[in-house]
Short mmCIF file of C-alpha atoms and ligand atoms in Angstrom, two decimals:
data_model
loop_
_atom_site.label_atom_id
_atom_site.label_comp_id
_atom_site.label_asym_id
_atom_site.label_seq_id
_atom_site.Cartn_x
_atom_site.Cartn_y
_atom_site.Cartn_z
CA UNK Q 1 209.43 85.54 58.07
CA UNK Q 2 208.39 82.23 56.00
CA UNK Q 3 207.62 79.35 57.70
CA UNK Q 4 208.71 76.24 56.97
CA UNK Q 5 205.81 73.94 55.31
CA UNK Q 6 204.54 70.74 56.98
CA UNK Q 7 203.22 67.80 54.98
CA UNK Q 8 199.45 68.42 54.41
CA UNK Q 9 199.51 72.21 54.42
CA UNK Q 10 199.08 74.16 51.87
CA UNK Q 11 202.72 75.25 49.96
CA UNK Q 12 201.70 78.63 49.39
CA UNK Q 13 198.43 80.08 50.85
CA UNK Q 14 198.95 84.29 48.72
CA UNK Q 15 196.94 82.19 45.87
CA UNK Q 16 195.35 79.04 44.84
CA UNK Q 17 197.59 75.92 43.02
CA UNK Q 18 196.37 72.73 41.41
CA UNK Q 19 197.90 69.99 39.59
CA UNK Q 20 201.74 69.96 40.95
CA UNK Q 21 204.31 68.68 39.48
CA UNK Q 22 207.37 68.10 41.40
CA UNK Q 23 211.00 67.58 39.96
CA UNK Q 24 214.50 67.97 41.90
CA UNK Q 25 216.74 69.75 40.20
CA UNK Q 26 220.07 71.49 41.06
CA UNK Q 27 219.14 69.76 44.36
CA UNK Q 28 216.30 71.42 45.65
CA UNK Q 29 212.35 70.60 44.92
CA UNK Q 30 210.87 72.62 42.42
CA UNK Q 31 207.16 72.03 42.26
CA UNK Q 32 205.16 73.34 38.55
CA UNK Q 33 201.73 73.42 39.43
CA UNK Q 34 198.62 75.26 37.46
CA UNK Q 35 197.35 78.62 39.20
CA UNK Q 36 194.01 78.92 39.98
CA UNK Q 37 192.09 82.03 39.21
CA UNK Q 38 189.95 83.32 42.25
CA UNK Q 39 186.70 84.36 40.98
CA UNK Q 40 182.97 82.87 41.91
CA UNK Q 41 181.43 82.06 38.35
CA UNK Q 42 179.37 78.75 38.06
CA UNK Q 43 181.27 75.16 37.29
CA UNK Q 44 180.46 72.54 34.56
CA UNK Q 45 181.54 69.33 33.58
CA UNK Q 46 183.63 70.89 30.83
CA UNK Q 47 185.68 72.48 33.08
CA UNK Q 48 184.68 75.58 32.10
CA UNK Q 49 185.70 76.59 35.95
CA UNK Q 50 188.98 76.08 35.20
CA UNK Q 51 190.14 79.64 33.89
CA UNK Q 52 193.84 79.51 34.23
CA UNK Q 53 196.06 82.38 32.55
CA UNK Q 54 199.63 81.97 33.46
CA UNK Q 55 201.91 79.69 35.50
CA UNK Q 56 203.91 80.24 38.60
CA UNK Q 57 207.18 78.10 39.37
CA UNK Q 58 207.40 76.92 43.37
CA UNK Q 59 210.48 75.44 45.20
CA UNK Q 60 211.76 74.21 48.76
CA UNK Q 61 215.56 73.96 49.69
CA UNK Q 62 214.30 70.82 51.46
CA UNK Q 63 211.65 69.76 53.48
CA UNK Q 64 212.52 71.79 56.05
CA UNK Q 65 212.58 75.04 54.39
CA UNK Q 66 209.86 77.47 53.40
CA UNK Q 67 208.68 77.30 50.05
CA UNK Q 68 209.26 80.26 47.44
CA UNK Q 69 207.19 81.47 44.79
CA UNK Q 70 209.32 82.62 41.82
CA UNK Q 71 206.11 84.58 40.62
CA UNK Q 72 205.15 84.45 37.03
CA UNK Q 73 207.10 82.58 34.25
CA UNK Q 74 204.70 82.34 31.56
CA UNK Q 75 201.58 84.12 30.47
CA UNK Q 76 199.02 82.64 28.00
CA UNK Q 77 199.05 86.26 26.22
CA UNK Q 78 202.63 85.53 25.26
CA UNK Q 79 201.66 81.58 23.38
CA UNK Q 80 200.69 82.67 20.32
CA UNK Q 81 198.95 79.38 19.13
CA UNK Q 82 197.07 79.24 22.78
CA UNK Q 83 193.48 80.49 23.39
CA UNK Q 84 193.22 79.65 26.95
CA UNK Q 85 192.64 77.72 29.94
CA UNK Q 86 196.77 76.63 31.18
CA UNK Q 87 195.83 73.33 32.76
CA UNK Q 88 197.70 70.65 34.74
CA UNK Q 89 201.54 71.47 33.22
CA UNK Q 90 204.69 69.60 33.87
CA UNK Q 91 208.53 69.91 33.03
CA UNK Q 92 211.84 68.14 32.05
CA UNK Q 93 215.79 69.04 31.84
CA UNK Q 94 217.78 67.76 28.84
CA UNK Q 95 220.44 69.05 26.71
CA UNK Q 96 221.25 71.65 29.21
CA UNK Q 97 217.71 73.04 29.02
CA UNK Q 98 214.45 73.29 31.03
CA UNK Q 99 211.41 72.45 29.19
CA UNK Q 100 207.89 73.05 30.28
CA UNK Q 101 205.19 71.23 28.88
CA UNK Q 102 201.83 72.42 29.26
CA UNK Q 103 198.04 72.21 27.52
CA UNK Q 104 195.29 75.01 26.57
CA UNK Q 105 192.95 75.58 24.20
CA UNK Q 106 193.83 76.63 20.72
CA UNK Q 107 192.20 79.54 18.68
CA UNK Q 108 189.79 76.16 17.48
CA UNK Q 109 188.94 75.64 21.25
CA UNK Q 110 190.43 72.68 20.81
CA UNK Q 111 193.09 71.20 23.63
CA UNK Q 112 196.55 70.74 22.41
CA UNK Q 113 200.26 70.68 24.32
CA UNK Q 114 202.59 73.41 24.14
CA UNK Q 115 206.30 73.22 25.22
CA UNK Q 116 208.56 76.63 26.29
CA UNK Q 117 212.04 76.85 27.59
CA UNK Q 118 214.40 78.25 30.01
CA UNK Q 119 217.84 77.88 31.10
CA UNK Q 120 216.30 78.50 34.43
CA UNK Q 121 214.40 75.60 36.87
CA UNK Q 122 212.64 78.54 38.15
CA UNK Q 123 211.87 79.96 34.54
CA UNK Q 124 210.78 82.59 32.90
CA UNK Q 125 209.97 80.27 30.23
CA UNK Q 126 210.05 81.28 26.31
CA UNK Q 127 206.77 79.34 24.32
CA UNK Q 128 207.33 78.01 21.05
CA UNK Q 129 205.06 79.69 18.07
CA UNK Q 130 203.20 76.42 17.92
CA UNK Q 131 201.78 73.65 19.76
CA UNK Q 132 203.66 70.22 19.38
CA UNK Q 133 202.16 68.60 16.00
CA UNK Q 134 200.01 65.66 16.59
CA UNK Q 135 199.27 66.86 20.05
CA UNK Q 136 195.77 66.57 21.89
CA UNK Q 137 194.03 66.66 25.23
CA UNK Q 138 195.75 68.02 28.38
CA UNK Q 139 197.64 66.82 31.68
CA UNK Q 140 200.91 66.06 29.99
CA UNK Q 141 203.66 64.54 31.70
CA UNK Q 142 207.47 63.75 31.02
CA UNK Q 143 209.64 60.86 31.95
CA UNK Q 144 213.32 61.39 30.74
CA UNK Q 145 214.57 57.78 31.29
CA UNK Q 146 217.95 56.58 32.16
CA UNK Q 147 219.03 56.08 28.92
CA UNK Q 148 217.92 59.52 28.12
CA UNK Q 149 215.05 58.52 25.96
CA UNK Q 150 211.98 60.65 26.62
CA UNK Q 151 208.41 60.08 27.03
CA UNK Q 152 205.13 62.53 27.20
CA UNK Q 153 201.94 60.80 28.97
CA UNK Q 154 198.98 62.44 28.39
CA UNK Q 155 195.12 63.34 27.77
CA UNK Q 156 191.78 63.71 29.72
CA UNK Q 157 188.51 62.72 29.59
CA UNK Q 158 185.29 65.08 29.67
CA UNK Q 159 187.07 68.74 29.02
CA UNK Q 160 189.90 67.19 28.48
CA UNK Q 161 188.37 65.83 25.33
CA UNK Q 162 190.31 62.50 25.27
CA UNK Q 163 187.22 60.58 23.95
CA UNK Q 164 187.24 63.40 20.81
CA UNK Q 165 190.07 61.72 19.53
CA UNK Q 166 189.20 58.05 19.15
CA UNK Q 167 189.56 58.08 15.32
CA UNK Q 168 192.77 59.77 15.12
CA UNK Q 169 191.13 63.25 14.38
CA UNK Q 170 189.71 65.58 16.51
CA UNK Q 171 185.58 64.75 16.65
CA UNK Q 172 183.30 67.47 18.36
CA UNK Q 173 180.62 64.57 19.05
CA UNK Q 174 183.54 61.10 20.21
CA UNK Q 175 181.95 59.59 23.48
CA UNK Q 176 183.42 57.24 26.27
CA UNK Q 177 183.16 53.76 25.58
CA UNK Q 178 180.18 51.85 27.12
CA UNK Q 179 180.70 50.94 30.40
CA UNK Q 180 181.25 46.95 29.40
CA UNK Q 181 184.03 48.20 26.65
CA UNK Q 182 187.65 48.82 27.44
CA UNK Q 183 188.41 51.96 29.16
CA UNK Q 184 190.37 54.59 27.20
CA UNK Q 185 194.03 54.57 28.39
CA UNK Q 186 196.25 57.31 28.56
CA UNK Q 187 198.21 58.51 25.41
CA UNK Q 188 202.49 58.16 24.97
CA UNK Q 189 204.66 59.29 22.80
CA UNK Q 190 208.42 59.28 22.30
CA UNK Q 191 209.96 62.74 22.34
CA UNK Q 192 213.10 63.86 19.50
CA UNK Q 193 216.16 64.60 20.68
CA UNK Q 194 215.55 68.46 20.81
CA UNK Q 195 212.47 67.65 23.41
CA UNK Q 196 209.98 69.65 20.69
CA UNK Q 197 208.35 67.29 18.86
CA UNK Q 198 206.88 64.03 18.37
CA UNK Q 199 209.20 60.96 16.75
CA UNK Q 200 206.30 58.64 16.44
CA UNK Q 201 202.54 58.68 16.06
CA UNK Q 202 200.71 59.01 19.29
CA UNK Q 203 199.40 55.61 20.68
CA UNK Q 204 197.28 54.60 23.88
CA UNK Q 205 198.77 52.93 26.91
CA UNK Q 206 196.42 49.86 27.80
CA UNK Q 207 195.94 49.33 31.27
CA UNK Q 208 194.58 45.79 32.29
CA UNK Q 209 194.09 43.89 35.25
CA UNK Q 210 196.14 41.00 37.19
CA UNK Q 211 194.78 38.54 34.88
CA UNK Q 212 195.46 40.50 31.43
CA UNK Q 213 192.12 41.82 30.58
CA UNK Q 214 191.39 45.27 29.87
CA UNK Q 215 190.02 47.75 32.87
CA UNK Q 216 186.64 48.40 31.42
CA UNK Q 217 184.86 51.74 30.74
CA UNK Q 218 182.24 51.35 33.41
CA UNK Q 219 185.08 50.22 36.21
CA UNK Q 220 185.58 53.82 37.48
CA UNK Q 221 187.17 52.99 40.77
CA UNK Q 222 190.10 51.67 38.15
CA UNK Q 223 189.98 53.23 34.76
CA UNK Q 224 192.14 55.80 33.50
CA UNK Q 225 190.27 59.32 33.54
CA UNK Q 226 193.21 62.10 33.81
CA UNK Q 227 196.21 63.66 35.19
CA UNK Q 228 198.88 60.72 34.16
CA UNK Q 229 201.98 60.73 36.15
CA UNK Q 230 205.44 57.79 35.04
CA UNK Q 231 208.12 57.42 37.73
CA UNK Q 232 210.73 54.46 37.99
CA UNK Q 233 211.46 52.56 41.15
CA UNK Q 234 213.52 49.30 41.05
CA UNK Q 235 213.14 48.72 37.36
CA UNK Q 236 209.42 49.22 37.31
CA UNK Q 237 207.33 52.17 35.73
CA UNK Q 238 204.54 53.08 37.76
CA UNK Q 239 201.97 54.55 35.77
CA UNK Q 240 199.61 57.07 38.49
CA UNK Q 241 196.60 58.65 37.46
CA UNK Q 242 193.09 60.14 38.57
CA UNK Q 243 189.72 58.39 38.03
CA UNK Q 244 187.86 61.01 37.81
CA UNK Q 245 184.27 60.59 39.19
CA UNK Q 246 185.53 58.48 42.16
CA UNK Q 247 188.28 60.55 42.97
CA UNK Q 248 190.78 58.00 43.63
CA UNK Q 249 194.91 58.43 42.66
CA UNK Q 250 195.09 54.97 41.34
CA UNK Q 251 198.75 53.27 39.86
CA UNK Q 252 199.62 50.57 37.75
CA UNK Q 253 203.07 48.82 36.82
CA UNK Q 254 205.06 47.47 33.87
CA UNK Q 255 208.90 46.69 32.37
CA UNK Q 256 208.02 49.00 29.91
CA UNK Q 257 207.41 52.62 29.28
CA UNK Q 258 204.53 52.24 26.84
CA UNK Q 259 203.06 48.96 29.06
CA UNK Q 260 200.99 47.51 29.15
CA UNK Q 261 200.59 48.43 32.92
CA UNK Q 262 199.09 46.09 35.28
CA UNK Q 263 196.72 47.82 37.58
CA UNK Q 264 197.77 47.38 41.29
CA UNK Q 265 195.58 49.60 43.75
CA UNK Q 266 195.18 53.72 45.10
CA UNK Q 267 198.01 55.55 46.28
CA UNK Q 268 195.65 58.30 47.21
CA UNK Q 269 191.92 58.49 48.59
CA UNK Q 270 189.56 61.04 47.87
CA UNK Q 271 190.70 65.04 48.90
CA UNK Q 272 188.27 67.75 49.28
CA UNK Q 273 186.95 68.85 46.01
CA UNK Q 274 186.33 67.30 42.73
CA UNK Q 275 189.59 66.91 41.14
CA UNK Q 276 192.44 65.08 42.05
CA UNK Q 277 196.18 65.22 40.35
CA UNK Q 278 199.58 64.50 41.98
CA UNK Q 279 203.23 63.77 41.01
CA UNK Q 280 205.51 61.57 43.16
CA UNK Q 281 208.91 62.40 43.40
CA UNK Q 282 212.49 60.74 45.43
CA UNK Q 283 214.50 63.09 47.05
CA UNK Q 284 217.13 61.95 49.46
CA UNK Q 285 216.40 58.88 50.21
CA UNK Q 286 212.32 59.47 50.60
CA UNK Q 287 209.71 59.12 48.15
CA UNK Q 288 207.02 61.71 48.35
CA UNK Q 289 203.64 62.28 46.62
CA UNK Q 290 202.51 66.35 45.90
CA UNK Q 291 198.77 66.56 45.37
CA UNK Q 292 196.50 69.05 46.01
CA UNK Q 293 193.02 69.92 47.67
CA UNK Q 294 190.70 72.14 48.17
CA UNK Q 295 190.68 72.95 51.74
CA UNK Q 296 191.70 76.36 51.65
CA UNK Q 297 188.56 77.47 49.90
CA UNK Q 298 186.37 75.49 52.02
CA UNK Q 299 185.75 72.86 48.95
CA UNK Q 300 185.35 75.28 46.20
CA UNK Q 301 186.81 72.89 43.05
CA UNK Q 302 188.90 76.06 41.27
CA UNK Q 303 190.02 77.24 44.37
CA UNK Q 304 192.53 74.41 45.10
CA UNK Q 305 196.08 74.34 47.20
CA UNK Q 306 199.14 72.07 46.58
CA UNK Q 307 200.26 69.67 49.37
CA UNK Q 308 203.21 66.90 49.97
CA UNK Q 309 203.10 63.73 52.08
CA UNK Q 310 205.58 61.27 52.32
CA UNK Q 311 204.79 58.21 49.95
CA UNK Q 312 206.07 54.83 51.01
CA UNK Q 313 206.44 51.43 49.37
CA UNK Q 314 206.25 47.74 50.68
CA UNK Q 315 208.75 45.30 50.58
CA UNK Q 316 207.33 43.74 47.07
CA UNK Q 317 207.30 46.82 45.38
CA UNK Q 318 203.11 47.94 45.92
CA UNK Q 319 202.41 51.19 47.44
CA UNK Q 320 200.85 51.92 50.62
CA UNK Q 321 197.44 53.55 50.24
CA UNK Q 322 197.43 57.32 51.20
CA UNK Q 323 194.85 58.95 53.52
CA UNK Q 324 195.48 62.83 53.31
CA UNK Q 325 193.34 63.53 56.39
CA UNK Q 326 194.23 60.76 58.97
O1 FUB B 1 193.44 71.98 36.52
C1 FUB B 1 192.61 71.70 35.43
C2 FUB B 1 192.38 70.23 35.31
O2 FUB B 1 191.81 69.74 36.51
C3 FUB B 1 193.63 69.41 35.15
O3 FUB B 1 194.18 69.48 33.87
C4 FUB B 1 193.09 68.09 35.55
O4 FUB B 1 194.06 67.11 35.76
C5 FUB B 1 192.33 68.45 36.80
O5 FUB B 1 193.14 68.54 37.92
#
């Protein structure tokens, strides 16, 4: 018999899950999170840890109900333009269709974003032949907006290779900026009608602070590192990412899709483990963040597990400040 899953406890505990991304469709929660490989080879700061092969679709009734695993709905030996490594994926529903977005290496080595399809939430999903052209970098993310108009959010620093792509093409040498420089935003793009490609060139989100100015590079309890994340709540776009090397889920807010977002404070403090990478998702009338941790491997970084807590707002829009282990 399943049991039901409490906030902070590992979804699933038959294998490891990172990166969730959480969605409610046909009215239950479906959660599309990467699968971590269980092995004990040594880590690097390319993420060389990071092995993924295929994805797994979750989903709760409620949040009183156990969660299921619908086992495996896509394999990287079935993407023919994809290499390896299936990192942090996410998905959409238009035009009658689910869409999974996802990242991995190409035969180049190089990150790119894939998208497959399914007239199933809970998959299997069918790749296209090729990534999306003009794609780079990993952690993409999806916003349909009300007026149906979609939006992918993406890239990542260090092996996500975000600073490879300063000039526009792919360079094996691109660094971060220096520390007194602007920070390197996240990346949008509009998505055509058919959800497959690109209508637009690329462009980087700028996040700045309460006075206008640019979060600089060497700010890293603000600046953008990975693992971008859009939801709407009373008009606003709250744009919710990871900093990287100080661990922090930090958001910022704007009237527009493309920003610029204002940076406003952490949602989520440091878990156990390296990375950190959430989605926040209503359902009912409750706003809740997925993340994940590593506390069912006792803090090894590839071994991680996906969580929910409830997320809550104040009265002027801000979000309270989340500590996982209190
Ligand atoms: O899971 C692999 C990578 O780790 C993701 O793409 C990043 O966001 C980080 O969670």
């Amino acid at each position: 018999m399943k049991k039901n899953v409490k906030p902070n406890e590992p979804l699933v505990n038959h294998i490891y899950t990172a990166d969730p991304s959480a969605h409610v469709f046909e009215g239950k929660i479906y959660i599309y999170p990467s699968h971590d490989l269980d092995h004990d080879e040594p880590s690097n700061d390319n993420g060389d840890q990071y092995k993924m092969e295929d994805y797994h679709v979750l989903s709760m009734d409620d949040f009183n109900s156990p969660c299921v695993d619908h086992g495996e709905v896509l394999h990287v030996r079935d993407i023919p333009w994809a290499k390896k490594q299936l990192w942090a994926p996410d998905a959409a529903y238009k035009n009658n269709t689910y869409y999974l977005f996802f990242p991995a290496r190409d035969h180049d080595y190089i990150f790119r974003l894939g998208v497959a399809t399914s007239s199933n939430p809970a998959g299997p999903f069918t790749p296209q032949e090729d990534y999306i052209p003009g794609s780079f970098s990993i952690d993409p993310a999806v916003l349909v907006d009300d007026d149906q108009k979609a939006y992918v959010y993406f890239g990542g620093l260090w092996g996500g290779q975000l600073e490879k792509w300063q000039t526009g093409t792919f360079n094996p040498d691109g660094k971060e900026p220096a520390a007194s420089e602007p920070a390197l935003g996240p990346i949008v793009a509009e998505l055509s009608e058919d959800m497959l490609t690109f209508t637009e060139t690329p462009q980087e989100i700028s996040i700045v602070d309460e006075d206008g100015n640019p979060i600089l590079a060497g700010d890293e309890e603000r600046r953008y590192f990975e693992g971008p994340w859009v939801h709407k709540y009373n008009d606003y776009y709250y744009l919710s990412y990871s900093t990287g090397t100080t661990h922090l889920i930090a958001y910022a807010m704007s009237k527009n899709p493309k920003g610029p977002f204002v940076y406003k404070g952490t949602i989520l403090k440091p878990v156990i483990g390296w990375t950190t990478h959430h989605s926040i998702v209503q359902f009912e009338d409750k706003w809740y963040l997925f993340y994940h941790d590593c506390s069912m491997s006792d803090g090894v970084n590839h071994k991680r597990s996906v969580k929910y807590t409830e997320l809550k707002y104040n009265e002027d829009g801000t979000i309270q400040t989340i500590d996982p282990y209190k």
